[in-house]
GROMACS .gro file of C-alpha atoms in nm:
model
  463
    1MET     CA    1  29.196  -3.940   9.596
    2GLN     CA    2  28.931  -4.135   9.411
    3ALA     CA    3  28.914  -4.391   9.693
    4GLU     CA    4  28.851  -4.116   9.945
    5VAL     CA    5  28.536  -3.993   9.767
    6PRO     CA    6  28.331  -4.315   9.814
    7ALA     CA    7  28.445  -4.331  10.177
    8PHE     CA    8  28.331  -3.973  10.228
    9LEU     CA    9  27.995  -4.044  10.062
   10HIS     CA   10  27.954  -4.357  10.272
   11ALA     CA   11  28.023  -4.163  10.591
   12LEU     CA   12  27.781  -3.889  10.481
   13ALA     CA   13  27.509  -4.144  10.401
   14THR     CA   14  27.564  -4.313  10.736
   15GLY     CA   15  27.537  -3.983  10.917
   16VAL     CA   16  27.216  -3.887  10.736
   17THR     CA   17  27.064  -4.227  10.808
   18LYS     CA   18  27.141  -4.197  11.179
   19PHE     CA   19  26.998  -3.844  11.181
   20VAL     CA   20  26.673  -3.958  11.017
   21ARG     CA   21  26.643  -4.259  11.247
   22SER     CA   22  26.682  -4.032  11.547
   23PHE     CA   23  26.344  -3.881  11.457
   24ALA     CA   24  26.177  -4.215  11.382
   25PRO     CA   25  25.915  -4.334  11.632
   26ARG     CA   26  26.062  -4.574  11.887
   27HIS     CA   27  25.758  -4.646  12.100
   28PRO     CA   28  25.425  -4.797  11.984
   29ALA     CA   29  25.245  -4.497  12.130
   30GLN     CA   30  25.450  -4.269  11.905
   31VAL     CA   31  25.346  -4.471  11.602
   32ILE     CA   32  24.980  -4.438  11.700
   33VAL     CA   33  25.009  -4.062  11.751
   34LEU     CA   34  25.179  -4.018  11.415
   35GLY     CA   35  24.921  -4.241  11.250
   36PHE     CA   36  24.632  -4.031  11.379
   37ALA     CA   37  24.814  -3.712  11.287
   38GLY     CA   38  24.870  -3.843  10.935
   39ALA     CA   39  24.503  -3.938  10.903
   40VAL     CA   40  24.398  -3.591  11.018
   41ALA     CA   41  24.632  -3.434  10.764
   42ALA     CA   42  24.498  -3.651  10.481
   43GLY     CA   43  24.139  -3.574  10.578
   44THR     CA   44  24.215  -3.203  10.592
   45VAL     CA   45  24.360  -3.209  10.241
   46LEU     CA   46  24.055  -3.391  10.103
   47LEU     CA   47  23.812  -3.152  10.272
   48LEU     CA   48  24.007  -2.854  10.131
   49LEU     CA   49  23.924  -2.966   9.778
   50PRO     CA   50  23.657  -2.745   9.613
   51VAL     CA   51  23.453  -3.058   9.535
   52ALA     CA   52  23.406  -3.119   9.910
   53LYS     CA   53  23.230  -2.789   9.980
   54ALA     CA   54  22.887  -2.686   9.856
   55GLY     CA   55  22.875  -2.361   9.660
   56GLU     CA   56  23.167  -2.168   9.520
   57GLY     CA   57  23.521  -2.194   9.649
   58GLY     CA   58  23.653  -2.433   9.909
   59ALA     CA   59  23.659  -2.460  10.284
   60THR     CA   60  23.912  -2.263  10.485
   61PHE     CA   61  24.207  -2.448  10.635
   62LEU     CA   62  24.067  -2.418  10.988
   63GLN     CA   63  23.723  -2.544  10.882
   64ALA     CA   64  23.877  -2.846  10.710
   65LEU     CA   65  24.121  -2.916  10.994
   66PHE     CA   66  23.852  -2.890  11.263
   67THR     CA   67  23.612  -3.119  11.074
   68ALA     CA   68  23.883  -3.373  10.989
   69THR     CA   69  24.003  -3.386  11.350
   70SER     CA   70  23.648  -3.415  11.482
   71SER     CA   71  23.582  -3.699  11.236
   72ILE     CA   72  23.899  -3.903  11.288
   73CYS     CA   73  23.871  -3.856  11.667
   74VAL     CA   74  23.500  -3.958  11.645
   75THR     CA   75  23.393  -3.647  11.833
   76GLY     CA   76  23.116  -3.474  11.639
   77LEU     CA   77  23.187  -3.109  11.721
   78ILE     CA   78  23.132  -2.892  11.414
   79THR     CA   79  23.199  -2.534  11.312
   80VAL     CA   80  22.991  -2.562  10.993
   81ASP     CA   81  22.655  -2.724  10.920
   82THR     CA   82  22.739  -3.073  10.790
   83PRO     CA   83  22.441  -3.130  10.553
   84VAL     CA   84  22.453  -2.774  10.415
   85PHE     CA   85  22.823  -2.688  10.402
   86TRP     CA   86  22.965  -3.016  10.271
   87THR     CA   87  22.878  -3.186   9.942
   88GLY     CA   88  22.813  -3.556   9.906
   89PHE     CA   89  23.185  -3.605   9.847
   90GLY     CA   90  23.269  -3.414  10.164
   91GLN     CA   91  23.018  -3.617  10.364
   92VAL     CA   92  23.169  -3.941  10.231
   93VAL     CA   93  23.514  -3.821  10.339
   94ILE     CA   94  23.377  -3.747  10.685
   95LEU     CA   95  23.215  -4.091  10.702
   96VAL     CA   96  23.536  -4.270  10.598
   97LEU     CA   97  23.735  -4.074  10.858
   98ILE     CA   98  23.480  -4.171  11.125
   99GLN     CA   99  23.509  -4.538  11.032
  100ILE     CA  100  23.888  -4.532  11.035
  101GLY     CA  101  23.902  -4.330  11.357
  102GLY     CA  102  23.657  -4.554  11.538
  103PHE     CA  103  23.838  -4.868  11.428
  104GLY     CA  104  24.178  -4.719  11.508
  105VAL     CA  105  24.419  -4.578  11.253
  106MET     CA  106  24.697  -4.826  11.320
  107SER     CA  107  24.452  -5.115  11.356
  108PHE     CA  108  24.293  -5.021  11.024
  109GLY     CA  109  24.629  -5.004  10.848
  110THR     CA  110  24.740  -5.333  11.000
  111LEU     CA  111  24.411  -5.498  10.902
  112LEU     CA  112  24.460  -5.389  10.540
  113GLY     CA  113  24.800  -5.554  10.547
  114VAL     CA  114  24.648  -5.873  10.686
  115LEU     CA  115  24.374  -5.883  10.425
  116THR     CA  116  24.601  -5.809  10.130
  117ALA     CA  117  24.936  -5.969  10.210
  118ARG     CA  118  24.824  -6.209  10.485
  119ARG     CA  119  25.141  -6.115  10.672
  120LEU     CA  120  25.188  -5.920  10.990
  121GLY     CA  121  25.525  -5.778  11.089
  122LEU     CA  122  25.640  -5.739  11.445
  123LYS     CA  123  25.612  -5.359  11.441
  124SER     CA  124  25.255  -5.382  11.310
  125ARG     CA  125  25.170  -5.639  11.576
  126ILE     CA  126  25.307  -5.419  11.853
  127SER     CA  127  25.128  -5.105  11.730
  128ALA     CA  128  24.796  -5.282  11.678
  129ALA     CA  129  24.823  -5.462  12.012
  130THR     CA  130  24.888  -5.130  12.187
  131GLU     CA  131  24.594  -4.960  12.020
  132THR     CA  132  24.345  -5.244  12.070
  133LYS     CA  133  24.488  -5.341  12.412
  134SER     CA  134  24.525  -5.701  12.299
  135SER     CA  135  24.653  -5.952  12.552
  136GLY     CA  136  24.948  -6.051  12.334
  137PHE     CA  137  25.107  -6.017  11.993
  138GLY     CA  138  24.995  -6.361  11.880
  139ASP     CA  139  24.623  -6.285  11.888
  140VAL     CA  140  24.639  -5.950  11.710
  141ARG     CA  141  24.520  -6.095  11.380
  142ARG     CA  142  24.221  -6.262  11.546
  143VAL     CA  143  24.138  -5.945  11.741
  144LEU     CA  144  24.148  -5.725  11.431
  145VAL     CA  145  23.928  -5.957  11.230
  146GLY     CA  146  23.689  -5.982  11.524
  147VAL     CA  147  23.672  -5.604  11.555
  148LEU     CA  148  23.598  -5.578  11.183
  149LEU     CA  149  23.320  -5.837  11.196
  150ILE     CA  150  23.154  -5.682  11.501
  151SER     CA  151  23.170  -5.335  11.349
  152LEU     CA  152  23.025  -5.440  11.015
  153ALA     CA  153  22.754  -5.656  11.174
  154VAL     CA  154  22.626  -5.384  11.408
  155GLU     CA  155  22.650  -5.111  11.144
  156ALA     CA  156  22.473  -5.323  10.881
  157ALA     CA  157  22.190  -5.415  11.117
  158LEU     CA  158  22.139  -5.056  11.226
  159ALA     CA  159  22.160  -4.924  10.871
  160LEU     CA  160  21.886  -5.166  10.765
  161ILE     CA  161  21.657  -5.068  11.054
  162LEU     CA  162  21.706  -4.696  10.998
  163SER     CA  163  21.666  -4.721  10.621
  164ILE     CA  164  21.335  -4.905  10.656
  165ARG     CA  165  21.213  -4.650  10.910
  166PHE     CA  166  21.313  -4.354  10.692
  167MET     CA  167  21.121  -4.503  10.400
  168ALA     CA  168  20.814  -4.629  10.587
  169GLY     CA  169  20.779  -4.350  10.841
  170TYR     CA  170  20.907  -4.042  10.657
  171GLY     CA  171  20.861  -4.122  10.290
  172TYR     CA  172  21.228  -4.107  10.192
  173PRO     CA  173  21.310  -4.254   9.849
  174LEU     CA  174  21.523  -4.568   9.856
  175GLY     CA  175  21.855  -4.399   9.776
  176LYS     CA  176  21.816  -4.122  10.035
  177ALA     CA  177  21.689  -4.364  10.300
  178ALA     CA  178  21.985  -4.598  10.243
  179TRP     CA  179  22.240  -4.314  10.256
  180HIS     CA  180  22.093  -4.168  10.575
  181GLY     CA  181  22.072  -4.515  10.727
  182VAL     CA  182  22.434  -4.600  10.648
  183PHE     CA  183  22.569  -4.260  10.755
  184HIS     CA  184  22.393  -4.255  11.091
  185SER     CA  185  22.467  -4.621  11.162
  186ILE     CA  186  22.842  -4.571  11.118
  187SER     CA  187  22.829  -4.245  11.312
  188SER     CA  188  22.634  -4.417  11.592
  189PHE     CA  189  22.844  -4.730  11.640
  190ASN     CA  190  23.165  -4.529  11.627
  191ASN     CA  191  23.020  -4.283  11.881
  192ALA     CA  192  23.085  -3.991  11.645
  193GLY     CA  193  22.763  -3.789  11.664
  194PHE     CA  194  22.771  -3.648  11.310
  195ALA     CA  195  22.423  -3.619  11.158
  196LEU     CA  196  22.280  -3.524  10.820
  197TYR     CA  197  22.030  -3.281  10.975
  198SER     CA  198  22.095  -2.922  11.075
  199ASP     CA  199  21.921  -2.980  11.410
  200ASN     CA  200  22.097  -3.316  11.457
  201LEU     CA  201  21.825  -3.565  11.567
  202MET     CA  202  21.580  -3.321  11.727
  203GLY     CA  203  21.326  -3.404  11.458
  204PHE     CA  204  21.311  -3.763  11.585
  205VAL     CA  205  21.288  -3.690  11.958
  206GLY     CA  206  20.969  -3.895  12.004
  207ASP     CA  207  21.046  -4.172  11.750
  208PRO     CA  208  21.158  -4.491  11.929
  209TRP     CA  209  21.235  -4.661  11.595
  210ILE     CA  210  21.511  -4.406  11.539
  211CYS     CA  211  21.629  -4.325  11.891
  212LEU     CA  212  21.640  -4.673  12.045
  213PRO     CA  213  21.838  -4.849  11.766
  214ILE     CA  214  22.088  -4.561  11.761
  215ALA     CA  215  22.115  -4.574  12.142
  216ALA     CA  216  22.172  -4.952  12.125
  217ALA     CA  217  22.455  -4.910  11.872
  218VAL     CA  218  22.613  -4.638  12.084
  219ILE     CA  219  22.601  -4.860  12.393
  220ILE     CA  220  22.750  -5.158  12.208
  221GLY     CA  221  23.031  -4.950  12.062
  222GLY     CA  222  23.092  -4.782  12.396
  223LEU     CA  223  23.140  -5.108  12.588
  224GLY     CA  224  23.474  -5.169  12.420
  225PHE     CA  225  23.584  -5.458  12.201
  226PRO     CA  226  23.751  -5.658  12.483
  227VAL     CA  227  23.418  -5.667  12.666
  228LEU     CA  228  23.231  -5.767  12.350
  229PHE     CA  229  23.479  -6.048  12.279
  230GLU     CA  230  23.449  -6.182  12.632
  231LEU     CA  231  23.070  -6.165  12.631
  232GLY     CA  232  23.070  -6.355  12.304
  233ARG     CA  233  23.278  -6.636  12.457
  234HIS     CA  234  23.133  -6.651  12.808
  235TYR     CA  235  22.797  -6.473  12.796
  236ARG     CA  236  22.635  -6.757  12.995
  237ARG     CA  237  22.918  -6.786  13.249
  238PRO     CA  238  22.966  -6.457  13.434
  239ILE     CA  239  23.204  -6.633  13.672
  240HIS     CA  240  23.461  -6.634  13.389
  241TRP     CA  241  23.426  -6.263  13.316
  242SER     CA  242  23.737  -6.057  13.379
  243MET     CA  243  23.752  -5.765  13.619
  244ASN     CA  244  23.751  -5.528  13.320
  245THR     CA  245  23.427  -5.671  13.182
  246LYS     CA  246  23.252  -5.664  13.519
  247LEU     CA  247  23.358  -5.305  13.587
  248VAL     CA  248  23.242  -5.187  13.245
  249LEU     CA  249  22.906  -5.364  13.259
  250VAL     CA  250  22.822  -5.263  13.616
  251GLY     CA  251  22.950  -4.908  13.565
  252SER     CA  252  22.760  -4.868  13.237
  253ALA     CA  253  22.435  -4.984  13.395
  254ILE     CA  254  22.474  -4.744  13.689
  255LEU     CA  255  22.558  -4.449  13.465
  256LEU     CA  256  22.276  -4.521  13.218
  257VAL     CA  257  22.010  -4.549  13.488
  258GLY     CA  258  22.147  -4.262  13.694
  259GLY     CA  259  22.188  -4.035  13.394
  260THR     CA  260  21.838  -4.110  13.268
  261VAL     CA  261  21.676  -4.038  13.604
  262PHE     CA  262  21.880  -3.721  13.656
  263LEU     CA  263  21.827  -3.563  13.313
  264THR     CA  264  21.459  -3.661  13.294
  265ALA     CA  265  21.386  -3.522  13.640
  266VAL     CA  266  21.575  -3.194  13.591
  267GLU     CA  267  21.435  -3.126  13.243
  268TRP     CA  268  21.084  -3.267  13.298
  269ALA     CA  269  20.913  -2.929  13.325
  270ASN     CA  270  21.147  -2.735  13.094
  271PRO     CA  271  20.924  -2.627  12.802
  272ALA     CA  272  21.228  -2.578  12.578
  273THR     CA  273  21.344  -2.939  12.613
  274LEU     CA  274  21.123  -3.214  12.762
  275GLY     CA  275  20.835  -3.007  12.892
  276GLY     CA  276  20.650  -2.994  12.561
  277LEU     CA  277  20.658  -3.372  12.505
  278HIS     CA  278  20.422  -3.648  12.613
  279PRO     CA  279  20.533  -3.833  12.931
  280ALA     CA  280  20.651  -4.140  12.739
  281GLU     CA  281  20.845  -3.920  12.497
  282ARG     CA  282  21.007  -3.736  12.788
  283VAL     CA  283  21.138  -4.064  12.930
  284LEU     CA  284  21.260  -4.168  12.584
  285ALA     CA  285  21.437  -3.836  12.533
  286GLY     CA  286  21.589  -3.850  12.882
  287PHE     CA  287  21.717  -4.204  12.822
  288PHE     CA  288  21.849  -4.118  12.476
  289GLN     CA  289  22.036  -3.813  12.601
  290SER     CA  290  22.180  -4.011  12.892
  291VAL     CA  291  22.317  -4.272  12.651
  292ILE     CA  292  22.448  -4.013  12.406
  293THR     CA  293  22.607  -3.787  12.667
  294ARG     CA  294  22.854  -4.055  12.772
  295THR     CA  295  23.035  -4.028  12.437
  296ALA     CA  296  22.828  -4.016  12.117
  297GLY     CA  297  22.731  -3.652  12.067
  298PHE     CA  298  22.388  -3.677  11.906
  299ASN     CA  299  22.110  -3.469  12.056
  300SER     CA  300  21.734  -3.508  12.033
  301VAL     CA  301  21.669  -3.193  12.240
  302ASP     CA  302  21.819  -2.845  12.226
  303ILE     CA  303  22.129  -2.861  12.447
  304ALA     CA  304  22.155  -2.481  12.457
  305GLN     CA  305  21.813  -2.459  12.627
  306MET     CA  306  21.887  -2.711  12.901
  307ASN     CA  307  21.917  -2.621  13.268
  308PRO     CA  308  22.276  -2.535  13.376
  309VAL     CA  309  22.242  -2.809  13.638
  310SER     CA  310  22.186  -3.053  13.354
  311TRP     CA  311  22.503  -2.926  13.187
  312LEU     CA  312  22.700  -2.994  13.504
  313GLY     CA  313  22.561  -3.346  13.531
  314MET     CA  314  22.639  -3.405  13.164
  315ASP     CA  315  22.993  -3.276  13.223
  316ILE     CA  316  23.042  -3.560  13.470
  317LEU     CA  317  22.894  -3.821  13.235
  318MET     CA  318  23.108  -3.698  12.944
  319PHE     CA  319  23.422  -3.692  13.155
  320ILE     CA  320  23.372  -4.054  13.264
  321GLY     CA  321  23.287  -4.182  12.915
  322GLY     CA  322  23.258  -4.548  12.817
  323GLY     CA  323  23.464  -4.866  12.816
  324PRO     CA  324  23.832  -4.886  12.715
  325ALA     CA  325  23.960  -5.011  12.377
  326GLY     CA  326  23.638  -4.927  12.196
  327THR     CA  327  23.481  -4.635  12.015
  328ALA     CA  328  23.390  -4.447  12.334
  329GLY     CA  329  23.567  -4.141  12.467
  330GLY     CA  330  23.617  -3.996  12.812
  331LEU     CA  331  23.858  -4.122  13.076
  332LYS     CA  332  23.678  -4.457  13.076
  333ILE     CA  333  23.455  -4.628  13.331
  334THR     CA  334  23.735  -4.852  13.454
  335THR     CA  335  23.953  -4.554  13.549
  336PHE     CA  336  23.687  -4.404  13.774
  337ALA     CA  337  23.589  -4.744  13.911
  338VAL     CA  338  23.949  -4.802  14.019
  339LEU     CA  339  23.956  -4.462  14.191
  340PHE     CA  340  23.627  -4.541  14.364
  341PHE     CA  341  23.759  -4.869  14.504
  342ILE     CA  342  24.085  -4.705  14.609
  343LEU     CA  343  23.884  -4.443  14.798
  344SER     CA  344  23.660  -4.706  14.951
  345THR     CA  345  23.959  -4.910  15.065
  346GLU     CA  346  24.126  -4.607  15.225
  347LEU     CA  347  23.807  -4.508  15.408
  348ARG     CA  348  23.769  -4.860  15.543
  349GLY     CA  349  24.132  -4.873  15.649
  350GLY     CA  350  24.221  -5.160  15.415
  351THR     CA  351  24.569  -5.237  15.289
  352ALA     CA  352  24.491  -5.389  14.949
  353VAL     CA  353  24.231  -5.284  14.692
  354ASN     CA  354  24.008  -5.583  14.613
  355ILE     CA  355  23.754  -5.578  14.331
  356PHE     CA  356  23.517  -5.868  14.259
  357GLY     CA  357  23.735  -6.110  14.455
  358LYS     CA  358  24.059  -6.004  14.284
  359ARG     CA  359  24.343  -5.785  14.416
  360LEU     CA  360  24.421  -5.476  14.212
  361SER     CA  361  24.779  -5.421  14.102
  362ARG     CA  362  24.945  -5.114  14.257
  363ALA     CA  363  25.067  -5.009  13.913
  364VAL     CA  364  24.703  -4.960  13.816
  365HIS     CA  365  24.660  -4.723  14.112
  366ARG     CA  366  24.930  -4.494  13.972
  367GLN     CA  367  24.799  -4.516  13.617
  368ALA     CA  368  24.445  -4.419  13.716
  369ILE     CA  369  24.561  -4.127  13.930
  370THR     CA  370  24.796  -4.007  13.653
  371VAL     CA  371  24.526  -4.018  13.385
  372VAL     CA  372  24.273  -3.827  13.595
  373LEU     CA  373  24.518  -3.560  13.714
  374LEU     CA  374  24.650  -3.501  13.361
  375ALA     CA  375  24.295  -3.474  13.229
  376ILE     CA  376  24.188  -3.232  13.503
  377ALA     CA  377  24.493  -3.015  13.436
  378LEU     CA  378  24.425  -3.008  13.062
  379VAL     CA  379  24.054  -2.935  13.099
  380THR     CA  380  24.115  -2.665  13.361
  381GLY     CA  381  24.386  -2.492  13.160
  382SER     CA  382  24.183  -2.499  12.839
  383THR     CA  383  23.874  -2.367  13.016
  384MET     CA  384  24.068  -2.077  13.164
  385PHE     CA  385  24.222  -1.991  12.826
  386LEU     CA  386  23.884  -1.989  12.649
  387MET     CA  387  23.739  -1.774  12.925
  388LEU     CA  388  24.013  -1.520  12.857
  389ILE     CA  389  23.951  -1.496  12.482
  390THR     CA  390  23.570  -1.527  12.472
  391ASP     CA  391  23.269  -1.367  12.641
  392PHE     CA  392  23.083  -1.693  12.704
  393GLY     CA  393  22.998  -1.804  13.056
  394GLN     CA  394  23.200  -2.060  13.245
  395GLU     CA  395  22.925  -2.324  13.226
  396ARG     CA  396  22.914  -2.319  12.846
  397ILE     CA  397  23.292  -2.311  12.806
  398LEU     CA  398  23.349  -2.597  13.051
  399PHE     CA  399  23.082  -2.799  12.872
  400GLU     CA  400  23.252  -2.735  12.536
  401VAL     CA  401  23.599  -2.821  12.666
  402ILE     CA  402  23.492  -3.147  12.830
  403SER     CA  403  23.290  -3.240  12.522
  404ALA     CA  404  23.599  -3.194  12.304
  405PHE     CA  405  23.839  -3.370  12.541
  406ALA     CA  406  23.602  -3.661  12.600
  407THR     CA  407  23.536  -3.681  12.221
  408VAL     CA  408  23.162  -3.650  12.279
  409GLY     CA  409  23.061  -3.371  12.041
  410LEU     CA  410  22.773  -3.215  12.232
  411SER     CA  411  22.765  -2.835  12.232
  412THR     CA  412  22.561  -2.552  12.375
  413GLY     CA  413  22.592  -2.383  12.037
  414ILE     CA  414  22.912  -2.184  12.080
  415THR     CA  415  23.162  -2.390  11.876
  416ALA     CA  416  23.143  -2.185  11.557
  417ALA     CA  417  23.154  -1.855  11.752
  418ILE     CA  418  23.478  -1.938  11.932
  419PRO     CA  419  23.780  -1.746  11.792
  420PRO     CA  420  24.034  -1.936  11.578
  421ALA     CA  421  24.279  -1.966  11.869
  422GLY     CA  422  24.006  -2.126  12.078
  423GLN     CA  423  23.912  -2.365  11.797
  424LEU     CA  424  24.275  -2.474  11.775
  425VAL     CA  425  24.259  -2.551  12.147
  426LEU     CA  426  23.948  -2.765  12.087
  427ILE     CA  427  24.132  -2.944  11.804
  428LEU     CA  428  24.418  -3.025  12.040
  429LEU     CA  429  24.172  -3.142  12.306
  430MET     CA  430  23.998  -3.376  12.062
  431PHE     CA  431  24.331  -3.520  11.948
  432VAL     CA  432  24.466  -3.573  12.299
  433GLY     CA  433  24.129  -3.698  12.423
  434ARG     CA  434  24.107  -3.963  12.153
  435LEU     CA  435  24.460  -4.090  12.210
  436GLY     CA  436  24.457  -4.053  12.587
  437PRO     CA  437  24.688  -3.838  12.800
  438VAL     CA  438  24.908  -4.131  12.897
  439THR     CA  439  24.945  -4.253  12.538
  440LEU     CA  440  25.041  -3.906  12.421
  441GLY     CA  441  25.277  -3.861  12.712
  442ALA     CA  442  25.445  -4.193  12.638
  443ALA     CA  443  25.480  -4.095  12.273
  444LEU     CA  444  25.657  -3.773  12.368
  445ALA     CA  445  25.903  -3.954  12.595
  446LEU     CA  446  26.172  -4.060  12.348
  447ARG     CA  447  26.361  -4.280  12.592
  448GLU     CA  448  26.272  -4.488  12.890
  449ARG     CA  449  26.511  -4.414  13.175
  450PRO     CA  450  26.497  -4.697  13.429
  451THR     CA  451  26.595  -4.590  13.780
  452LEU     CA  452  26.879  -4.802  13.916
  453TYR     CA  453  26.850  -4.675  14.271
  454GLU     CA  454  26.587  -4.580  14.532
  455TYR     CA  455  26.577  -4.293  14.781
  456PRO     CA  456  26.501  -4.353  15.150
  457LYS     CA  457  26.132  -4.340  15.241
  458GLU     CA  458  25.970  -4.051  15.421
  459ARG     CA  459  25.603  -3.975  15.479
  460PRO     CA  460  25.458  -3.621  15.463
  461LEU     CA  461  25.141  -3.519  15.646
  462ILE     CA  462  24.825  -3.567  15.439
  463GLY     CA  463  24.511  -3.366  15.505
   0.00000   0.00000   0.00000
């Protein structure tokens, strides 16, 4: 009888272990999703502490959850006024979440392991390689250290420039100037859009020493780390640039110029936005908002007072976003560039999609179409739901939904007025938008089921 008890306990322990392992993440994408979810949970707990909120009491659960999600997903949407509602401790929590979210939760955790133990397990390599889109497991350590050095270098340079400007141009004392410089530099490079001013950056609309350095950091962060690495190695030899780098650079230039011309022209005579500024300041504000709209979320003019046509144009810029594997949001320039070349090839009657002298893999065709269709479905469904539960117009709701999904953070001023159910939808949009529809979908698929057979081909009528 006594021998049967250990056997029973062993069988029970084995069964429990198998049960627990059945819920363990099996795919790198699952690990990334769980990592971000854990970071959001930790940030929510910290922001719920009474010491994080100014005044008596603490933040509500929804306020803390929304702010933590917006921070870790480097979005910038807010339901409370950041400099007024949160204490210095709360603002530091937000800043740390922004830094971790921009770097990548799994990449940040893996980097800590590298710096402390100097060892990198296979699971950590796979997760970090998936998140940073590294070319292989062997170069993960080098990629992570490179990401860290680029981030710190850009943030330190911008923090120094902003701190000097705050002291020299606005009379800030050293401590306040340094804090504002550091906060806005990290928020800028990570494309977060959080600011320590109730009107965001509207007070600096005509100051090139504030707007241009922030815009430069946003552009650098939005290019993506793979592009930055390649430019660092082959900046004098464009012939060696990959298709990804060429698409991001060309696409970014087109969107920056096109966005600047569009927003400046449409808002030129609007007295509530650019109309009251000097001509040079109007161009600066138009350029700044074009840069920021792609992913960062700052605003130097009142978004709520802009022309609805401008909102629609900004919807497109937000939806496209920046470069992949960086701090930018949106569906990425490369995704839309691939769709453009597919369309161009079909219209010309071609059989293969060629980009910059290289043939595009057919698997990329399917990936691009899948990402865009999933995103359109999510944005459309969320917009319809918010229209049912709120009284706001379609233009404002669509703007808010795309801003959340593309992790931009711009708003026409309706975020705080949206009912709790709607704010939960925005939280989900920010989370999915940061991780990407395909990453989240892969994480939810517990098993890969390879097809061992093929059906006969048949062609339906199109158009």
